[in-house]
Each structure stands twice: as C-alpha cells, then as structure tokens.
mmCIF file of N, CA, C and O in Angstrom:
data_model
loop_
_atom_site.group_PDB
_atom_site.id
_atom_site.type_symbol
_atom_site.label_atom_id
_atom_site.label_comp_id
_atom_site.label_asym_id
_atom_site.label_seq_id
_atom_site.Cartn_x
_atom_site.Cartn_y
_atom_site.Cartn_z
ATOM 1 N N MET N 24 97.169 105.184 116.532
ATOM 2 C CA MET N 24 97.505 103.918 116.883
ATOM 3 C C MET N 24 97.024 103.650 118.157
ATOM 4 O O MET N 24 97.121 104.500 119.081
ATOM 5 N N SER N 25 96.764 102.569 118.464
ATOM 6 C CA SER N 25 95.965 102.181 119.785
ATOM 7 C C SER N 25 97.023 101.526 120.832
ATOM 8 O O SER N 25 96.801 101.543 121.983
ATOM 9 N N GLN N 26 98.258 101.145 120.199
ATOM 10 C CA GLN N 26 99.173 100.500 121.052
ATOM 11 C C GLN N 26 99.873 101.622 121.965
ATOM 12 O O GLN N 26 100.017 102.714 121.530
ATOM 13 N N PRO N 27 100.422 101.038 123.150
ATOM 14 C CA PRO N 27 100.978 101.958 124.061
ATOM 15 C C PRO N 27 102.417 102.221 123.721
ATOM 16 O O PRO N 27 103.309 101.272 123.844
ATOM 17 N N PHE N 28 102.821 103.277 123.178
ATOM 18 C CA PHE N 28 104.250 103.584 122.726
ATOM 19 C C PHE N 28 104.851 104.562 123.612
ATOM 20 O O PHE N 28 105.915 105.276 123.181
ATOM 21 N N ALA N 29 104.284 104.674 124.788
ATOM 22 C CA ALA N 29 104.830 105.725 125.867
ATOM 23 C C ALA N 29 106.454 105.497 126.246
ATOM 24 O O ALA N 29 107.106 106.419 126.696
ATOM 25 N N ARG N 30 106.710 104.213 126.048
ATOM 26 C CA ARG N 30 108.181 103.740 126.355
ATOM 27 C C ARG N 30 109.087 104.453 125.286
ATOM 28 O O ARG N 30 110.376 104.395 125.667
ATOM 29 N N TYR N 31 108.704 104.817 124.241
ATOM 30 C CA TYR N 31 109.564 105.533 123.233
ATOM 31 C C TYR N 31 109.881 107.000 123.629
ATOM 32 O O TYR N 31 108.740 107.783 123.861
ATOM 33 N N LEU N 32 111.037 107.095 123.873
ATOM 34 C CA LEU N 32 111.394 108.720 124.231
ATOM 35 C C LEU N 32 111.709 109.678 123.036
ATOM 36 O O LEU N 32 111.881 110.763 122.993
ATOM 37 N N HIS N 33 112.174 108.937 121.988
ATOM 38 C CA HIS N 33 112.717 109.489 120.622
ATOM 39 C C HIS N 33 112.375 108.873 119.459
ATOM 40 O O HIS N 33 112.223 107.541 119.653
ATOM 41 N N PRO N 34 112.167 109.519 118.288
ATOM 42 C CA PRO N 34 111.932 108.776 117.071
ATOM 43 C C PRO N 34 112.991 107.723 116.736
ATOM 44 O O PRO N 34 112.417 106.582 116.225
ATOM 45 N N PHE N 35 114.269 107.765 117.072
ATOM 46 C CA PHE N 35 115.197 106.687 116.906
ATOM 47 C C PHE N 35 114.885 105.238 117.761
ATOM 48 O O PHE N 35 115.349 104.423 117.380
ATOM 49 N N ASP N 36 114.188 105.722 119.009
ATOM 50 C CA ASP N 36 113.785 104.431 119.683
ATOM 51 C C ASP N 36 112.975 103.550 118.941
ATOM 52 O O ASP N 36 112.813 102.319 119.060
ATOM 53 N N VAL N 37 111.995 104.196 118.168
ATOM 54 C CA VAL N 37 111.049 103.436 117.217
ATOM 55 C C VAL N 37 111.833 103.021 116.144
ATOM 56 O O VAL N 37 111.784 101.571 115.912
ATOM 57 N N ALA N 38 112.809 103.777 115.436
ATOM 58 C CA ALA N 38 113.420 103.257 114.343
ATOM 59 C C ALA N 38 114.172 102.049 114.671
ATOM 60 O O ALA N 38 114.578 101.119 113.741
ATOM 61 N N HIS N 39 115.001 101.895 115.832
ATOM 62 C CA HIS N 39 115.850 100.820 116.083
ATOM 63 C C HIS N 39 115.360 99.835 116.876
ATOM 64 O O HIS N 39 115.942 98.923 117.399
ATOM 65 N N HIS N 40 113.721 99.847 117.232
ATOM 66 C CA HIS N 40 113.218 98.741 117.877
ATOM 67 C C HIS N 40 113.397 97.451 117.113
ATOM 68 O O HIS N 40 112.771 97.258 116.145
ATOM 69 N N PRO N 41 113.947 96.401 117.742
ATOM 70 C CA PRO N 41 114.268 95.150 117.128
ATOM 71 C C PRO N 41 112.901 94.309 116.967
ATOM 72 O O PRO N 41 112.934 93.538 116.005
ATOM 73 N N ALA N 42 111.840 94.505 117.672
ATOM 74 C CA ALA N 42 110.652 93.593 117.374
ATOM 75 C C ALA N 42 109.649 94.445 116.559
ATOM 76 O O ALA N 42 108.614 93.637 116.441
ATOM 77 N N LEU N 43 109.645 95.554 116.214
ATOM 78 C CA LEU N 43 108.751 96.117 115.451
ATOM 79 C C LEU N 43 109.023 95.928 113.941
ATOM 80 O O LEU N 43 110.031 95.974 113.447
ATOM 81 N N GLU N 44 107.968 95.692 113.011
ATOM 82 C CA GLU N 44 108.158 95.641 111.696
ATOM 83 C C GLU N 44 108.355 96.757 111.043
ATOM 84 O O GLU N 44 107.856 97.800 111.669
ATOM 85 N N PRO N 45 109.049 96.924 109.820
ATOM 86 C CA PRO N 45 109.292 98.211 109.270
ATOM 87 C C PRO N 45 107.937 99.069 108.964
ATOM 88 O O PRO N 45 108.044 100.185 109.185
ATOM 89 N N GLU N 46 107.063 98.349 108.592
ATOM 90 C CA GLU N 46 105.881 99.073 108.215
ATOM 91 C C GLU N 46 105.157 99.631 109.432
ATOM 92 O O GLU N 46 104.562 100.878 109.472
ATOM 93 N N VAL N 47 105.350 99.037 110.644
ATOM 94 C CA VAL N 47 104.773 99.517 111.882
ATOM 95 C C VAL N 47 105.741 100.868 112.329
ATOM 96 O O VAL N 47 105.053 101.783 112.691
ATOM 97 N N LYS N 48 106.892 100.583 112.304
ATOM 98 C CA LYS N 48 107.868 101.687 112.429
ATOM 99 C C LYS N 48 107.356 103.111 111.569
ATOM 100 O O LYS N 48 107.358 103.975 112.221
ATOM 101 N N ARG N 49 107.359 102.722 110.302
ATOM 102 C CA ARG N 49 106.899 103.867 109.592
ATOM 103 C C ARG N 49 105.585 104.441 109.819
ATOM 104 O O ARG N 49 105.628 105.657 109.705
ATOM 105 N N ALA N 50 104.522 103.392 110.176
ATOM 106 C CA ALA N 50 103.376 104.231 110.497
ATOM 107 C C ALA N 50 103.347 105.008 111.714
ATOM 108 O O ALA N 50 102.861 106.045 111.847
ATOM 109 N N ILE N 51 104.226 104.515 112.859
ATOM 110 C CA ILE N 51 104.180 105.432 114.035
ATOM 111 C C ILE N 51 104.932 106.611 113.707
ATOM 112 O O ILE N 51 104.463 107.832 113.951
ATOM 113 N N LEU N 52 106.158 106.664 113.060
ATOM 114 C CA LEU N 52 106.712 107.798 112.727
ATOM 115 C C LEU N 52 105.992 108.768 111.843
ATOM 116 O O LEU N 52 106.108 110.160 112.063
ATOM 117 N N ALA N 53 105.360 108.073 110.864
ATOM 118 C CA ALA N 53 104.654 109.115 109.967
ATOM 119 C C ALA N 53 103.491 109.753 110.732
ATOM 120 O O ALA N 53 103.150 110.894 110.626
ATOM 121 N N SER N 54 102.805 109.177 111.754
ATOM 122 C CA SER N 54 101.870 109.639 112.471
ATOM 123 C C SER N 54 102.416 110.906 113.386
ATOM 124 O O SER N 54 101.862 111.871 113.508
ATOM 125 N N TRP N 55 103.602 110.463 113.977
ATOM 126 C CA TRP N 55 104.353 111.670 114.703
ATOM 127 C C TRP N 55 104.635 112.766 113.947
ATOM 128 O O TRP N 55 104.776 113.997 114.414
ATOM 129 N N ALA N 56 105.054 112.813 112.580
ATOM 130 C CA ALA N 56 105.399 113.731 111.752
ATOM 131 C C ALA N 56 104.132 114.763 111.330
ATOM 132 O O ALA N 56 104.317 115.902 110.902
ATOM 133 N N SER N 57 102.994 114.204 111.495
ATOM 134 C CA SER N 57 101.729 114.732 111.155
ATOM 135 C C SER N 57 101.585 116.213 111.828
ATOM 136 O O SER N 57 101.983 116.404 112.971
ATOM 137 N N ASP N 58 101.099 116.970 110.942
ATOM 138 C CA ASP N 58 100.814 118.414 111.363
ATOM 139 C C ASP N 58 99.864 118.591 112.698
ATOM 140 O O ASP N 58 99.721 119.227 113.524
ATOM 141 N N ARG N 59 99.102 117.362 112.758
ATOM 142 C CA ARG N 59 98.224 117.494 113.969
ATOM 143 C C ARG N 59 98.775 117.353 115.232
ATOM 144 O O ARG N 59 98.253 117.484 116.396
ATOM 145 N N HIS N 60 100.087 117.041 115.328
ATOM 146 C CA HIS N 60 100.933 116.893 116.580
ATOM 147 C C HIS N 60 101.825 118.117 116.557
ATOM 148 O O HIS N 60 102.730 118.048 117.432
ATOM 149 N N ALA N 61 101.790 119.028 115.760
ATOM 150 C CA ALA N 61 102.522 120.328 115.702
ATOM 151 C C ALA N 61 102.427 121.009 117.125
ATOM 152 O O ALA N 61 101.200 121.011 117.646
ATOM 153 N N VAL N 62 103.606 121.535 117.648
ATOM 154 C CA VAL N 62 103.463 122.308 118.902
ATOM 155 C C VAL N 62 102.948 123.707 118.591
ATOM 156 O O VAL N 62 103.602 124.282 117.685
ATOM 157 N N GLU N 63 102.020 124.123 119.134
ATOM 158 C CA GLU N 63 101.541 125.585 118.901
ATOM 159 C C GLU N 63 102.812 126.551 119.084
ATOM 160 O O GLU N 63 103.635 126.498 120.074
ATOM 161 N N ASN N 64 102.865 127.492 118.094
ATOM 162 C CA ASN N 64 104.006 128.574 117.879
ATOM 163 C C ASN N 64 105.429 127.920 117.801
ATOM 164 O O ASN N 64 106.434 128.644 117.877
ATOM 165 N N GLN N 65 105.343 126.591 117.628
ATOM 166 C CA GLN N 65 106.664 126.052 117.194
ATOM 167 C C GLN N 65 106.606 124.870 116.152
ATOM 168 O O GLN N 65 106.642 123.685 116.378
ATOM 169 N N PRO N 66 106.418 125.385 114.997
ATOM 170 C CA PRO N 66 106.229 124.488 113.786
ATOM 171 C C PRO N 66 107.135 123.446 113.462
ATOM 172 O O PRO N 66 106.902 122.317 112.952
ATOM 173 N N ALA N 67 108.246 123.466 114.046
ATOM 174 C CA ALA N 67 109.290 122.496 113.658
ATOM 175 C C ALA N 67 109.295 121.482 114.982
ATOM 176 O O ALA N 67 110.123 120.496 114.650
ATOM 177 N N MET N 68 108.355 121.792 115.883
ATOM 178 C CA MET N 68 108.253 120.518 116.908
ATOM 179 C C MET N 68 107.076 119.700 116.761
ATOM 180 O O MET N 68 106.101 120.328 116.378
ATOM 181 N N ARG N 69 107.143 118.521 117.286
ATOM 182 C CA ARG N 69 105.962 117.684 117.400
ATOM 183 C C ARG N 69 105.749 117.247 118.846
ATOM 184 O O ARG N 69 106.897 116.752 119.476
ATOM 185 N N GLN N 70 104.466 117.036 119.237
ATOM 186 C CA GLN N 70 104.122 116.470 120.551
ATOM 187 C C GLN N 70 103.156 115.419 120.258
ATOM 188 O O GLN N 70 101.925 115.696 120.576
ATOM 189 N N PRO N 71 103.632 114.231 119.873
ATOM 190 C CA PRO N 71 102.540 113.005 119.897
ATOM 191 C C PRO N 71 102.219 112.782 121.341
ATOM 192 O O PRO N 71 102.904 112.741 122.209
ATOM 193 N N PRO N 72 100.957 112.359 121.518
ATOM 194 C CA PRO N 72 100.539 112.006 122.863
ATOM 195 C C PRO N 72 101.162 110.874 123.437
ATOM 196 O O PRO N 72 101.387 110.694 124.687
ATOM 197 N N GLU N 73 102.008 110.098 122.717
ATOM 198 C CA GLU N 73 102.679 108.819 123.224
ATOM 199 C C GLU N 73 103.980 109.466 123.875
ATOM 200 O O GLU N 73 104.549 108.412 124.605
ATOM 201 N N LEU N 74 104.498 110.324 123.604
ATOM 202 C CA LEU N 74 105.877 110.879 124.118
ATOM 203 C C LEU N 74 105.714 111.842 125.215
ATOM 204 O O LEU N 74 104.665 112.559 125.504
ATOM 205 N N LYS N 75 106.529 111.942 126.109
ATOM 206 C CA LYS N 75 106.382 112.707 127.319
ATOM 207 C C LYS N 75 106.943 114.160 126.963
ATOM 208 O O LYS N 75 106.504 115.062 127.713
ATOM 209 N N GLY N 76 107.606 114.321 126.041
ATOM 210 C CA GLY N 76 108.163 115.658 125.473
ATOM 211 C C GLY N 76 108.082 115.892 123.977
ATOM 212 O O GLY N 76 107.918 114.787 123.353
ATOM 213 N N PRO N 77 108.184 117.026 123.649
ATOM 214 C CA PRO N 77 108.160 117.360 122.159
ATOM 215 C C PRO N 77 109.558 116.856 121.534
ATOM 216 O O PRO N 77 110.630 116.925 122.231
ATOM 217 N N VAL N 78 109.498 116.719 120.173
ATOM 218 C CA VAL N 78 110.521 116.171 119.417
ATOM 219 C C VAL N 78 110.642 116.967 118.194
ATOM 220 O O VAL N 78 109.549 117.540 117.686
ATOM 221 N N SER N 79 111.762 117.317 117.591
ATOM 222 C CA SER N 79 112.003 117.923 116.260
ATOM 223 C C SER N 79 111.404 117.109 115.182
ATOM 224 O O SER N 79 111.609 115.976 115.156
ATOM 225 N N VAL N 80 110.524 117.634 114.321
ATOM 226 C CA VAL N 80 110.223 117.100 113.237
ATOM 227 C C VAL N 80 111.342 116.477 112.376
ATOM 228 O O VAL N 80 111.235 115.673 111.734
ATOM 229 N N ASP N 81 112.345 117.363 112.320
ATOM 230 C CA ASP N 81 113.483 116.772 111.581
ATOM 231 C C ASP N 81 114.157 115.640 112.179
ATOM 232 O O ASP N 81 114.702 114.610 111.357
ATOM 233 N N ASP N 82 114.078 115.221 113.462
ATOM 234 C CA ASP N 82 114.516 113.975 114.083
ATOM 235 C C ASP N 82 113.587 112.847 113.558
ATOM 236 O O ASP N 82 114.000 111.780 113.436
ATOM 237 N N VAL N 83 112.095 113.234 113.541
ATOM 238 C CA VAL N 83 111.328 112.122 112.989
ATOM 239 C C VAL N 83 111.569 111.898 111.541
ATOM 240 O O VAL N 83 111.697 110.717 111.269
ATOM 241 N N PHE N 84 111.821 112.822 110.890
ATOM 242 C CA PHE N 84 112.090 112.383 109.305
ATOM 243 C C PHE N 84 113.475 111.822 109.179
ATOM 244 O O PHE N 84 113.562 110.974 108.422
ATOM 245 N N ALA N 85 114.382 112.216 110.106
ATOM 246 C CA ALA N 85 115.678 111.425 110.177
ATOM 247 C C ALA N 85 115.486 109.941 110.458
ATOM 248 O O ALA N 85 116.124 108.992 109.722
ATOM 249 N N ALA N 86 114.769 109.654 111.537
ATOM 250 C CA ALA N 86 114.404 108.214 111.861
ATOM 251 C C ALA N 86 113.711 107.642 110.706
ATOM 252 O O ALA N 86 114.065 106.329 110.536
ATOM 253 N N LEU N 87 112.744 108.207 109.936
ATOM 254 C CA LEU N 87 112.048 107.478 108.842
ATOM 255 C C LEU N 87 113.106 107.273 107.786
ATOM 256 O O LEU N 87 113.110 106.119 107.089
ATOM 257 N N ARG N 88 114.025 108.286 107.379
ATOM 258 C CA ARG N 88 114.932 107.951 106.433
ATOM 259 C C ARG N 88 115.972 106.849 106.716
ATOM 260 O O ARG N 88 116.523 105.948 106.027
ATOM 261 N N SER N 89 116.365 106.704 108.053
ATOM 262 C CA SER N 89 117.150 105.655 108.552
ATOM 263 C C SER N 89 116.586 104.230 108.169
ATOM 264 O O SER N 89 117.295 103.195 108.179
ATOM 265 N N LEU N 90 115.211 104.135 108.063
ATOM 266 C CA LEU N 90 114.589 102.843 107.756
ATOM 267 C C LEU N 90 114.945 102.398 106.266
ATOM 268 O O LEU N 90 114.752 101.145 106.040
ATOM 269 N N ASP N 91 115.263 103.369 105.597
ATOM 270 C CA ASP N 91 115.454 103.129 104.188
ATOM 271 C C ASP N 91 117.071 102.548 103.946
ATOM 272 O O ASP N 91 117.434 102.161 102.728
ATOM 273 N N GLY N 92 117.942 102.561 104.973
ATOM 274 C CA GLY N 92 119.206 102.090 104.836
ATOM 275 C C GLY N 92 120.212 103.138 104.654
ATOM 276 O O GLY N 92 119.860 104.364 104.102
ATOM 277 N N PRO N 93 121.577 102.976 104.705
ATOM 278 C CA PRO N 93 122.573 104.028 104.612
ATOM 279 C C PRO N 93 122.706 104.460 103.154
ATOM 280 O O PRO N 93 123.255 105.488 102.847
ATOM 281 N N ASP N 94 122.387 103.611 102.122
ATOM 282 C CA ASP N 94 122.655 103.876 100.683
ATOM 283 C C ASP N 94 121.616 104.555 100.013
ATOM 284 O O ASP N 94 121.738 104.785 98.966
ATOM 285 N N SER N 95 120.605 104.683 100.657
ATOM 286 C CA SER N 95 119.372 105.347 99.973
ATOM 287 C C SER N 95 119.550 106.906 99.790
ATOM 288 O O SER N 95 120.140 107.324 100.828
ATOM 289 N N GLN N 96 119.344 107.279 98.778
ATOM 290 C CA GLN N 96 119.313 108.878 98.310
ATOM 291 C C GLN N 96 118.003 109.448 98.017
ATOM 292 O O GLN N 96 117.272 108.725 97.237
ATOM 293 N N PRO N 97 117.551 110.619 98.601
ATOM 294 C CA PRO N 97 116.250 111.100 97.963
ATOM 295 C C PRO N 97 116.432 111.243 96.471
ATOM 296 O O PRO N 97 117.490 111.748 96.128
ATOM 297 N N THR N 98 115.262 111.326 95.821
ATOM 298 C CA THR N 98 115.252 111.617 94.408
ATOM 299 C C THR N 98 114.758 113.041 94.365
ATOM 300 O O THR N 98 113.755 113.208 94.933
ATOM 301 N N LEU N 99 115.348 113.726 93.435
ATOM 302 C CA LEU N 99 115.048 115.021 93.158
ATOM 303 C C LEU N 99 114.223 115.021 91.979
ATOM 304 O O LEU N 99 114.240 114.451 90.971
ATOM 305 N N GLN N 100 112.915 115.898 91.915
ATOM 306 C CA GLN N 100 112.123 115.848 90.929
ATOM 307 C C GLN N 100 111.820 117.230 90.470
ATOM 308 O O GLN N 100 112.082 118.221 91.094
#
C-alpha cells in the first residue's frame, strides 16, 4: 500500500479508524499479517514498514476478527 500509515501504532488503530472503509482496513491488516513482514527468529511477530515497532501476529488477526463484529464465530471445517 502506498498510503502513509505510520500514524498507526497497533492493529486496532487500523480496525477502529473511523474514516477507513472496512475493505481498506482488511487490506492493511492482511498485509501486516503476511509472512513477508515476519521478524527474523520471532515467527509470531510482524514488523510492517509502516509501524515503528513489531506487533504480534495474534494482535493483527484479532483486529481482523474485530471487523466481523462481536457475534461472528469462526467456522470449523
């Protein structure tokens, strides 16, 4: 993404941003969850260039899930 997202310090800053469309939020968070942002020797952490410090991939996934609303449940297959 080419937009400057450096102002976001945490995945929930993206998820709760009032001016971003849900699909933009999902695109940003999905990008952050990507393995290309994995921190070397710390596979559970991500360091997107837009952030000043690493974040937990669990936090990224939790922010993504929060976009689905409180009543959504993952489906087991």
